[in-house]
mmCIF file of C-alpha atoms in Angstrom:
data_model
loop_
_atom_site.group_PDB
_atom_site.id
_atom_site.type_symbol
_atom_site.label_atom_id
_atom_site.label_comp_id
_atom_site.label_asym_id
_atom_site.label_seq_id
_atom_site.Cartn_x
_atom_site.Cartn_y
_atom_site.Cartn_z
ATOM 1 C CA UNK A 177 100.839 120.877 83.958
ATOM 2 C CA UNK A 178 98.988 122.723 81.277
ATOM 3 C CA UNK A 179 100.207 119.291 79.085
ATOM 4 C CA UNK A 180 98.872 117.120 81.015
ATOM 5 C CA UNK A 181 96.529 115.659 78.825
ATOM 6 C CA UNK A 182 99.333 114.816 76.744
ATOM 7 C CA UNK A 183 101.669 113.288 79.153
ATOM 8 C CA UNK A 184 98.668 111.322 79.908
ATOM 9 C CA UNK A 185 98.351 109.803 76.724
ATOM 10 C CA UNK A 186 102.097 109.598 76.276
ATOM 11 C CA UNK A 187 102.142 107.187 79.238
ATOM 12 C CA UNK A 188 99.050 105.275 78.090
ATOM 13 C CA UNK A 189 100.181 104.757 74.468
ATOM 14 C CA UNK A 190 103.689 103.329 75.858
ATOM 15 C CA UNK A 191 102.856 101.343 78.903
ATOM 16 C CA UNK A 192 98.949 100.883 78.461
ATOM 17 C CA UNK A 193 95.819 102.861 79.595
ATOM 18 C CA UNK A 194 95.882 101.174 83.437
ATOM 19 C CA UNK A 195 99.439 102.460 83.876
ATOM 20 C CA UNK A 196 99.731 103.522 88.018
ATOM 21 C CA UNK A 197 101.466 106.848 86.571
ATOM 22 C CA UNK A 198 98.613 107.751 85.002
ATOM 23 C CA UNK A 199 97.146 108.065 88.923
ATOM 24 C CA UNK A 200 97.391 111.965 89.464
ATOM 25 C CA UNK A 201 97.836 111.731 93.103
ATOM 26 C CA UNK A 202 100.714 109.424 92.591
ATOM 27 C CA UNK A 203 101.952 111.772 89.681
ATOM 28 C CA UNK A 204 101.789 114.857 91.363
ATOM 29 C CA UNK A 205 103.387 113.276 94.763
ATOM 30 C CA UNK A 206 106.458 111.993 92.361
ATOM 31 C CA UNK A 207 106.949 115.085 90.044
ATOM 32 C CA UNK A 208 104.973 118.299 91.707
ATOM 33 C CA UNK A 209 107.866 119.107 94.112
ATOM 34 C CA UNK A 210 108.269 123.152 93.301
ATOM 35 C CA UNK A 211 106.235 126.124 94.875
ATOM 36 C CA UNK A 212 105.145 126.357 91.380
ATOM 37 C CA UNK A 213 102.987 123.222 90.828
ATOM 38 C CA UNK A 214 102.048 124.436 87.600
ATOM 39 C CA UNK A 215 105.210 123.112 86.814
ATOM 40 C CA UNK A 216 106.352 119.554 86.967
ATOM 41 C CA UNK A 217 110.174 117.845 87.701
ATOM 42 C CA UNK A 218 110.038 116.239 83.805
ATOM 43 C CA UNK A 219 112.077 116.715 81.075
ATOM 44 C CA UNK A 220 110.718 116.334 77.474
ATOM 45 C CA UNK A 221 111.225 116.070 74.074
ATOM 46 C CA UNK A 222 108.850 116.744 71.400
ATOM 47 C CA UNK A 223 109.410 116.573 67.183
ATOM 48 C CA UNK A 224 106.993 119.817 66.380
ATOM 49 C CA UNK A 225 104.072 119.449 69.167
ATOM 50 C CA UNK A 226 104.572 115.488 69.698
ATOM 51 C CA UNK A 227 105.350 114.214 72.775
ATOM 52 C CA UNK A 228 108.245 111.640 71.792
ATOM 53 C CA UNK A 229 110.282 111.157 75.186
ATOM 54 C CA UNK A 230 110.061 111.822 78.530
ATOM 55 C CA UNK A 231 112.484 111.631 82.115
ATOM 56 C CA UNK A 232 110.633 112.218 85.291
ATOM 57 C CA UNK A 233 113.127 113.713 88.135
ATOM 58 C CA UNK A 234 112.417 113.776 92.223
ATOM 59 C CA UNK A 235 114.817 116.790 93.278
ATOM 60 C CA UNK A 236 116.786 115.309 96.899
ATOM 61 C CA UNK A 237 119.168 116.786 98.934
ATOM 62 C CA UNK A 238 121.877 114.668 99.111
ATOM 63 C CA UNK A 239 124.458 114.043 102.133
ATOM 64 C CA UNK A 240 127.269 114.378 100.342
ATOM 65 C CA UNK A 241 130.921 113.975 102.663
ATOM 66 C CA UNK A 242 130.638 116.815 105.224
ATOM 67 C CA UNK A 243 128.398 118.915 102.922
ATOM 68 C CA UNK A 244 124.962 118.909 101.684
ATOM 69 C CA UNK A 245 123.975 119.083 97.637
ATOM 70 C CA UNK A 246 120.881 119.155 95.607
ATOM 71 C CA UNK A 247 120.869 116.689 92.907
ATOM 72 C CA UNK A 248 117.800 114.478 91.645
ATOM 73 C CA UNK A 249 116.507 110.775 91.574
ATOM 74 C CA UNK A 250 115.111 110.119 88.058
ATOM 75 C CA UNK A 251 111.938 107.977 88.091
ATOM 76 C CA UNK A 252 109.904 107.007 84.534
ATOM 77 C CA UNK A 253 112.154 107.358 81.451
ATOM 78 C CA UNK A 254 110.793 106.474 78.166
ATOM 79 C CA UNK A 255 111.010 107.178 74.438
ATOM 80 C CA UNK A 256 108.715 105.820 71.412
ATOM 81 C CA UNK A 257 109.671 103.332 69.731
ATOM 82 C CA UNK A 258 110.179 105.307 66.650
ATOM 83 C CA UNK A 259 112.389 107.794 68.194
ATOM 84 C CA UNK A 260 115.668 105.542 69.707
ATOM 85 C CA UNK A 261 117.732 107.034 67.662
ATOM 86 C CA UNK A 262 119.186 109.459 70.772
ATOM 87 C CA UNK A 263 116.502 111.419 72.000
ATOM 88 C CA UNK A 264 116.377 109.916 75.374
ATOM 89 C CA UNK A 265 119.701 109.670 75.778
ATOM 90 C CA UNK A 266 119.881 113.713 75.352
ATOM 91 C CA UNK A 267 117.811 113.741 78.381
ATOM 92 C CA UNK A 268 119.955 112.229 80.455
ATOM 93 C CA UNK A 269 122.486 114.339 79.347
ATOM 94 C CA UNK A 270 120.478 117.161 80.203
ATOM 95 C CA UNK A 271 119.970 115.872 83.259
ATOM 96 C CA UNK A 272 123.357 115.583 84.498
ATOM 97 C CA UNK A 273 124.144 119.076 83.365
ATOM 98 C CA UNK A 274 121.115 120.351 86.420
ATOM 99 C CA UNK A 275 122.307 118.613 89.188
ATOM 100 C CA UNK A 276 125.813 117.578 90.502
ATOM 101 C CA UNK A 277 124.505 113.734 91.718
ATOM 102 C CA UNK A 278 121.819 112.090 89.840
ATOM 103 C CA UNK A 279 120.871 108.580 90.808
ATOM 104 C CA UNK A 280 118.243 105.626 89.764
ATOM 105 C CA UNK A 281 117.286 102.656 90.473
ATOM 106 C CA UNK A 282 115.371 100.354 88.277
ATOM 107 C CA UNK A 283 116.962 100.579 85.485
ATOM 108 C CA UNK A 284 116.086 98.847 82.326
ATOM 109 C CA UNK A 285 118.458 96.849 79.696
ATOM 110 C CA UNK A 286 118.442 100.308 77.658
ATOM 111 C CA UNK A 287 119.336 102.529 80.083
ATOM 112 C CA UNK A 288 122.521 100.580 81.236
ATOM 113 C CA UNK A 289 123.890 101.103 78.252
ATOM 114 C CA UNK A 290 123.419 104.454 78.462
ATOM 115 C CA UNK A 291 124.452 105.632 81.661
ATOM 116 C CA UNK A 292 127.163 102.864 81.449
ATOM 117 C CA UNK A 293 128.172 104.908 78.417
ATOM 118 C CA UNK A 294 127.935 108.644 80.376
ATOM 119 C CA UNK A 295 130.180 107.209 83.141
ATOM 120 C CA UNK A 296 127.357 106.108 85.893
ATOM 121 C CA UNK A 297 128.330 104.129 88.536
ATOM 122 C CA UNK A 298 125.782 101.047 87.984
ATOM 123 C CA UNK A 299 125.431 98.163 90.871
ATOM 124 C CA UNK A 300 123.501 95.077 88.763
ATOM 125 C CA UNK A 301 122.192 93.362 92.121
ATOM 126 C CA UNK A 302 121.575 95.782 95.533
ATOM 127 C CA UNK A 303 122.054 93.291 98.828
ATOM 128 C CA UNK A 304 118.890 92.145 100.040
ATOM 129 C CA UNK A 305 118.548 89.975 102.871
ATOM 130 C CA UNK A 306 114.932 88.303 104.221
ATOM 131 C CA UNK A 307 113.744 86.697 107.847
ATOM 132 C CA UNK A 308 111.593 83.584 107.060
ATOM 133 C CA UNK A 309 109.111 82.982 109.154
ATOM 134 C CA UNK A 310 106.759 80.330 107.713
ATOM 135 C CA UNK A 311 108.992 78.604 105.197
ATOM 136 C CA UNK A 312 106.258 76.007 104.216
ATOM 137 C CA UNK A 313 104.029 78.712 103.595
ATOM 138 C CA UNK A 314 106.241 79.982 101.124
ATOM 139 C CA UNK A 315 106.987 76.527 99.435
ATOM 140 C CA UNK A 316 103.356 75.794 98.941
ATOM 141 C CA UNK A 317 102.788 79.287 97.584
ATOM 142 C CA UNK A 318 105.048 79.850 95.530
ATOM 143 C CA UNK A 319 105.255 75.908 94.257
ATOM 144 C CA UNK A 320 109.667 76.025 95.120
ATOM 145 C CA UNK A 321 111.882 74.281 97.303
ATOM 146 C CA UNK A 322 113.065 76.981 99.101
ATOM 147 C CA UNK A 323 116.677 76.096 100.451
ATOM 148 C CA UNK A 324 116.104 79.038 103.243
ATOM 149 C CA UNK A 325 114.832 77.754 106.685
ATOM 150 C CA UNK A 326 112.756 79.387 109.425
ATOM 151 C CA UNK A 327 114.701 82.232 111.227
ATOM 152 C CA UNK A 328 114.711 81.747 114.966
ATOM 153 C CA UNK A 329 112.879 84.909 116.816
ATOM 154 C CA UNK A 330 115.439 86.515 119.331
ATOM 155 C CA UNK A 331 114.761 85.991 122.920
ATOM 156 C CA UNK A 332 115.040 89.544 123.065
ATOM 157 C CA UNK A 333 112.013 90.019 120.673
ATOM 158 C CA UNK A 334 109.651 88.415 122.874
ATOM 159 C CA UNK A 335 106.495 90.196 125.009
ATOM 160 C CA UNK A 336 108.257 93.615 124.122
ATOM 161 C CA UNK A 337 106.071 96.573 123.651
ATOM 162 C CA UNK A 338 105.152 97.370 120.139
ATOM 163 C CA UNK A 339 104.422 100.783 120.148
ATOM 164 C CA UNK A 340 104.742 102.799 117.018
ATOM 165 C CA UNK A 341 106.810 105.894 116.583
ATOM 166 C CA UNK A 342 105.815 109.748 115.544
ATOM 167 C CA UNK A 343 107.929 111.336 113.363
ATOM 168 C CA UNK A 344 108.695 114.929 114.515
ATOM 169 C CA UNK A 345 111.689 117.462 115.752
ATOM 170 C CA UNK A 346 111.122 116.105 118.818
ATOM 171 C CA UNK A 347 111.886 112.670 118.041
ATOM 172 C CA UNK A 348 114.059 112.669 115.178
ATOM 173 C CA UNK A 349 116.522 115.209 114.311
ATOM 174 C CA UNK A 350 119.480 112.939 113.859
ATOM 175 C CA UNK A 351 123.255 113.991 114.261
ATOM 176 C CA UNK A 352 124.359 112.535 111.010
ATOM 177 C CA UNK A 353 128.353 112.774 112.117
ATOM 178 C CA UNK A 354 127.125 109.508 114.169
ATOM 179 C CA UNK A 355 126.056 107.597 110.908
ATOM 180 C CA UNK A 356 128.880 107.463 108.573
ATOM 181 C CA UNK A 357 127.404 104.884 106.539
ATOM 182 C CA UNK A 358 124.948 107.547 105.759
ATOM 183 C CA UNK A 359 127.844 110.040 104.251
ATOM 184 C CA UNK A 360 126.810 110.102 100.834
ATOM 185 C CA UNK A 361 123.353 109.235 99.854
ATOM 186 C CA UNK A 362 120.037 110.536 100.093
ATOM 187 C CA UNK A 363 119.683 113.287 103.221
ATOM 188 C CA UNK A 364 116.898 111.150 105.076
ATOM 189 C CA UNK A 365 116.248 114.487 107.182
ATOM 190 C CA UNK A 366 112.519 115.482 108.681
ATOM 191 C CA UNK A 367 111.468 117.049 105.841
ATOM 192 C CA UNK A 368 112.176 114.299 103.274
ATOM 193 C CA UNK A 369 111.058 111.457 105.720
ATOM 194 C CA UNK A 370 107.987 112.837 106.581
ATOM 195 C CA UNK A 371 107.058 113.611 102.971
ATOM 196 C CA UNK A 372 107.817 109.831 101.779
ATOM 197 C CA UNK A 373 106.342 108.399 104.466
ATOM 198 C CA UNK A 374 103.480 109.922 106.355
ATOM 199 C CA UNK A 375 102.705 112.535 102.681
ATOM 200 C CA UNK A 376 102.413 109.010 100.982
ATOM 201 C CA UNK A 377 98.908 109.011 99.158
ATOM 202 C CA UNK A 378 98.802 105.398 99.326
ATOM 203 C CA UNK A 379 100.342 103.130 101.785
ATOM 204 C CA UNK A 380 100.859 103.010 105.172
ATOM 205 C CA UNK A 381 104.234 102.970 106.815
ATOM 206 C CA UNK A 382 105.500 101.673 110.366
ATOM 207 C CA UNK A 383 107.479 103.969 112.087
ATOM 208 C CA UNK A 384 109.862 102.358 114.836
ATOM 209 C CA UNK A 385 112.366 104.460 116.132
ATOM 210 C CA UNK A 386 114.699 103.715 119.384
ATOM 211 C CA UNK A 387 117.288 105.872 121.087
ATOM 212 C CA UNK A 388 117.531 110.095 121.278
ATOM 213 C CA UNK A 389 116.700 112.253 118.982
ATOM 214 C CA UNK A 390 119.466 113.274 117.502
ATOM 215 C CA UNK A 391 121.260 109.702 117.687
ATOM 216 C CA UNK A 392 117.668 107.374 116.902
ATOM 217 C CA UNK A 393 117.858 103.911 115.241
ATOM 218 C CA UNK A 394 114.937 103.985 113.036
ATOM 219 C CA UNK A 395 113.447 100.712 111.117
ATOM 220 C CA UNK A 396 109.894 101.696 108.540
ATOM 221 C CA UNK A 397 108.439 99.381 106.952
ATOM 222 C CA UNK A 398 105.167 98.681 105.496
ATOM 223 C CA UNK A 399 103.138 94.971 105.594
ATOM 224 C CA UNK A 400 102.210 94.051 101.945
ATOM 225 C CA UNK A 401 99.135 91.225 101.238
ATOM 226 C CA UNK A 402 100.144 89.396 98.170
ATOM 227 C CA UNK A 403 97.863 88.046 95.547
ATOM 228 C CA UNK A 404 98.867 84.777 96.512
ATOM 229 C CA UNK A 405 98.254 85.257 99.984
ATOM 230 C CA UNK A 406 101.877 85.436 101.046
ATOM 231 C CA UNK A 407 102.061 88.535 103.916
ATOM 232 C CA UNK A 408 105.437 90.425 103.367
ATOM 233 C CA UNK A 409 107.211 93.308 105.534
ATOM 234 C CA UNK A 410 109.109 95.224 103.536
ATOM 235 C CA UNK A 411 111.542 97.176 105.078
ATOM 236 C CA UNK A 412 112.158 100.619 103.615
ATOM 237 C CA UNK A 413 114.657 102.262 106.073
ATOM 238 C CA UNK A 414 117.206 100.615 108.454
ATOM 239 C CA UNK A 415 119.628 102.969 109.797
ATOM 240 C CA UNK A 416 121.423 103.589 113.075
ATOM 241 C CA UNK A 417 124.344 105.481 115.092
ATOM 242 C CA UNK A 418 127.783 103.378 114.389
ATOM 243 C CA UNK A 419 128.566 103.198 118.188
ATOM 244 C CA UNK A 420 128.265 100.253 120.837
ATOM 245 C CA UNK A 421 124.813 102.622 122.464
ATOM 246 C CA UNK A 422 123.567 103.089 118.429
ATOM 247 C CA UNK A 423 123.840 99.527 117.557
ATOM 248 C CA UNK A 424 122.245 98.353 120.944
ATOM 249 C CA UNK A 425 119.483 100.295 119.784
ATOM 250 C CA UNK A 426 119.141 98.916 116.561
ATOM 251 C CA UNK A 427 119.097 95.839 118.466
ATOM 252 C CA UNK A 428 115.994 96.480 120.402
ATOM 253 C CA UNK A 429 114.735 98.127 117.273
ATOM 254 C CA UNK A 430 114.524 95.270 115.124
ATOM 255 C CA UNK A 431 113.373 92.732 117.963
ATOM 256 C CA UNK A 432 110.220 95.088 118.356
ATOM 257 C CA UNK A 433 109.860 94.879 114.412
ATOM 258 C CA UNK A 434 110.386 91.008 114.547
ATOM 259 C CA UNK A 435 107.344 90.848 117.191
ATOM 260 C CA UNK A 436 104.954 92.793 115.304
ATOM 261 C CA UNK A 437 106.277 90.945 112.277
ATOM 262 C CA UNK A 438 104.751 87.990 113.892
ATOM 263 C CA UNK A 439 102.015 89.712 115.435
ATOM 264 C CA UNK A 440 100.669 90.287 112.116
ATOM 265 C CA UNK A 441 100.977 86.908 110.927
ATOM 266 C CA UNK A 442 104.088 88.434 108.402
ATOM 267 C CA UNK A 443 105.376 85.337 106.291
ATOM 268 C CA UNK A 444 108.612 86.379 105.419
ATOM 269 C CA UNK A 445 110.722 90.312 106.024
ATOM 270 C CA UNK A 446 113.003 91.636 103.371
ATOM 271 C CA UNK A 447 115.158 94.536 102.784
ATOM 272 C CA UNK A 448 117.469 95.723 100.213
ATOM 273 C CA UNK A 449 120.435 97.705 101.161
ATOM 274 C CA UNK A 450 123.627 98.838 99.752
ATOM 275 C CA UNK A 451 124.842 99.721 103.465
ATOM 276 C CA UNK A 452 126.970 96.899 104.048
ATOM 277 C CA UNK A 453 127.187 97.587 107.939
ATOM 278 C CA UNK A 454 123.343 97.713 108.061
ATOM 279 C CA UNK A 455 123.174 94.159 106.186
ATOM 280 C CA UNK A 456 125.910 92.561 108.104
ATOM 281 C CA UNK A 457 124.099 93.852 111.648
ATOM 282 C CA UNK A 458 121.052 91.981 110.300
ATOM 283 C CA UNK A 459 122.745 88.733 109.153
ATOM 284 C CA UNK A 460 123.986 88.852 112.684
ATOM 285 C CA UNK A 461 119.961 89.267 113.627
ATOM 286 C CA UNK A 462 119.021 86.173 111.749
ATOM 287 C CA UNK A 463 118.325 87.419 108.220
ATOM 288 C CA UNK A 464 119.491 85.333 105.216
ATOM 289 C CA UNK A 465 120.792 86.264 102.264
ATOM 290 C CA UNK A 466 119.194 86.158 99.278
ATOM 291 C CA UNK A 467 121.091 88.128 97.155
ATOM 292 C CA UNK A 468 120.167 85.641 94.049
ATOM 293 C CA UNK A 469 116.308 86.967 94.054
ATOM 294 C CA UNK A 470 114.980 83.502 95.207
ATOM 295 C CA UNK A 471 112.169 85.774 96.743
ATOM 296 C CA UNK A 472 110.394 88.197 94.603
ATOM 297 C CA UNK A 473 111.618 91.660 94.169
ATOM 298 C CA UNK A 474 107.761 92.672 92.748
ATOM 299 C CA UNK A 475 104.963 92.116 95.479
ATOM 300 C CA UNK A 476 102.319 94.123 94.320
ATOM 301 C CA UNK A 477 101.314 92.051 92.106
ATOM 302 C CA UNK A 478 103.701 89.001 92.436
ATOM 303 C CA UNK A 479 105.886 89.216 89.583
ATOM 304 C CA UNK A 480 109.226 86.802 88.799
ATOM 305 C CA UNK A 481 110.274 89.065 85.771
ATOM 306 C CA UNK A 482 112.971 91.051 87.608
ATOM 307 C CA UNK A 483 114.568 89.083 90.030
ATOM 308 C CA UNK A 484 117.083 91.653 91.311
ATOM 309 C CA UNK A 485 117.242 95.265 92.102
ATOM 310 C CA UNK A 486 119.937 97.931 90.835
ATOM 311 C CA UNK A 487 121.029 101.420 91.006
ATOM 312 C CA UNK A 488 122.968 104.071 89.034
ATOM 313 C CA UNK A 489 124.550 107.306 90.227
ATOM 314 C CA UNK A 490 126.101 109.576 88.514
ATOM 315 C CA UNK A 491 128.591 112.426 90.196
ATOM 316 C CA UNK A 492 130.343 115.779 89.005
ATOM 317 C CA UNK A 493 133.467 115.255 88.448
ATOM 318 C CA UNK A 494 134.641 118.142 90.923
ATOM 319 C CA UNK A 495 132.156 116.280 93.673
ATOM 320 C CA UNK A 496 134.244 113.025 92.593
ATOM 321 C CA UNK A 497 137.686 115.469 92.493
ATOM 322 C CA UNK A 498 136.732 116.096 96.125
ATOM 323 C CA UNK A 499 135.390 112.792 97.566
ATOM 324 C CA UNK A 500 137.369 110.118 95.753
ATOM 325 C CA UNK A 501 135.691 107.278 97.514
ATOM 326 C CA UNK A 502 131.793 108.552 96.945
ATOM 327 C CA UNK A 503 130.539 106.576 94.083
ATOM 328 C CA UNK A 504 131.789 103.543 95.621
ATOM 329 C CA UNK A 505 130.259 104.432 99.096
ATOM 330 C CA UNK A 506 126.908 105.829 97.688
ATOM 331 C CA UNK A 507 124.596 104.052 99.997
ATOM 332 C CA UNK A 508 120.816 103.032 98.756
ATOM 333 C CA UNK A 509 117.679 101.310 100.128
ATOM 334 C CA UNK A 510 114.743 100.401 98.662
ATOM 335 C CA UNK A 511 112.342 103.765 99.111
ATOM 336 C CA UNK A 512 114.958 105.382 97.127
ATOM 337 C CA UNK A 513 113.861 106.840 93.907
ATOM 338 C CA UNK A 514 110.269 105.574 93.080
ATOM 339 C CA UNK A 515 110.642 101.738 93.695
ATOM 340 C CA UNK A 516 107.973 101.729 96.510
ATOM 341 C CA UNK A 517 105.382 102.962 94.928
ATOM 342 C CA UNK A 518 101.477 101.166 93.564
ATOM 343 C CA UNK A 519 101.363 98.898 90.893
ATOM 344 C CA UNK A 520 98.959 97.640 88.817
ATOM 345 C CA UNK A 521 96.982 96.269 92.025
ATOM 346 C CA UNK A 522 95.989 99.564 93.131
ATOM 347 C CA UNK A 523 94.499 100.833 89.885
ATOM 348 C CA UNK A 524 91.194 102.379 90.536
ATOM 349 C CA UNK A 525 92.113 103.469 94.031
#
């Protein structure tokens, strides 16, 4: 962190000078993850003492089959414009040489070619499904014809209590033999939920959770106010035991998110998903597809540029030797990586 001066101006001179990454509690919440915070989780490349590329790494434990592993989400990868000749593809190299799993999402025309190149596993569209609420609302606001009507509210969803959850040992600490949707992805343990959603510098998350401890179906979300004035819940994590008790749960979870949906005036809920159990449960809830990106992926500001959201892993090949199926069963939601995080809206905060 001694260069941080000239990261600083590396990320001004290639995405601008109101860039969010140039936020330091944002920065160090993203990339200060050892005991040593003198040091951060990016790899660089410099020609004599300039800065020319960088790849900014979250290290995750990752549920991995009946074992756990360490590997990394990347986050931020960029090279000047004068140096795509390689350079940033050497730190991806680099990085798949640390960890055993490396994974993205976000992932710009450049990059596929690269990690389709170094044998990634890259999904173009993740699932993403959405409850409408006020579909008028939306056609005025967003000037469309949106072919997507209003979602009836379960009966079940009505006058229920909407009291949040805590997260703590005594009210998570999930058995995760009961989720095998869950069997290789990120380890969405104690430790990393409470440090992505209650150590978050800037937003505020919804905790629901519903059931034991160690068996809980757990829905967190955050409400987002548009600069259009469309209200969104985005939902972060959906997960739940795969048993007749877990998904009864999930049930009751996602009625008591409908109802506070509603109860703060929420104009449409999305949520993006690999998990194809989890998507199906809520198709079966009253969620639409919308797989197409008819509704913005960017809320914060409203942006139509990327319609879709996608994902990369990459896995050892003795991890791949020992789990056949994993790359094809690598399960991702949207909090993954850094794709919740400020935008351009919350510069100056």
């Amino acid at each position: 962190m001694d260069d941080w001066s000239q990261m600083d101006k590396f990320i001004a001179s290639t995405h601008g000078g109101d860039h969010v990454l140039r936020n330091r509690p944002l920065f160090d919440w993203l990339f200060l993850r050892n005991a040593d915070k003198k040091e951060a989780n990016v790899l660089v490349a410099y020609d004599g003492d300039k800065l020319i590329s960088m790849l900014g790494y979250m290290p995750t434990k990752f549920l991995w089959g009946c074992e756990v592993v360490s590997g990394a989400w990347m986050a931020h990868w960029i090279t000047l414009s004068d140096y795509r000749n390689g350079v940033g593809a050497l730190l991806m190299k680099k990085i798949t040489e640390m960890f055993p799993v490396v994974a993205g999402q976000g992932a710009s025309y450049m990059n596929q070619a690269i990690v389709t190149r170094m044998k990634f596993r890259f999904l173009d569209k993740l699932p993403k499904v959405v409850f409408i609420f006020d579909n008028k609302k939306i056609d005025n606001c967003f000037q469309m014809s949106f072919e997507k009507k209003n979602s009836p509210l379960p009966v079940e969803a009505i006058n229920l209590p909407l009291s949040e959850s805590t997260l703590s040992a005594e009210t998570f600490n999930p058995d995760w033999s009961l989720y095998p949707s869950l069997k290789y992805g990120t380890l969405r343990d104690l430790a990393f939920m409470v440090h992505r959603y209650v150590n978050f510098p800037f937003f505020k998350y919804h905790i629901f959770l519903e059931g034991e401890s160690t068996s809980p179906a757990v829905c967190i979300f955050r409400v987002i106010e548009t600069n259009i004035g469309i209200r969104v819940a985005r939902i972060l994590e959906f997960f739940y035991p795969e048993s007749a008790s877990g998904r009864a749960n999930a049930k009751t979870c996602i009625n008591k998110c409908l109802a506070f949906f509603i109860e703060r005036g929420c104009d449409y809920a999305d949520f993006y998903c690999s998990g194809g159990e989890y998507m199906r449960f809520l198709s079966d809830m009253g969620f639409a597809e919308d797989n197409e990106g008819e509704l913005p992926s960017l809320l914060d500001p409203i942006d139509f540029s990327r319609r879709h959201q996608n994902m990369e892993v990459w896995v050892t090949p003795d991890l791949k030797f020992r789990y056949p199926d994993c790359q094809d069963k690598f399960i991702v939601m949207r909090a993954d990586g850094d794709q919740d995080r400020p935008n351009k809206s919350y510069q100056g905060e």
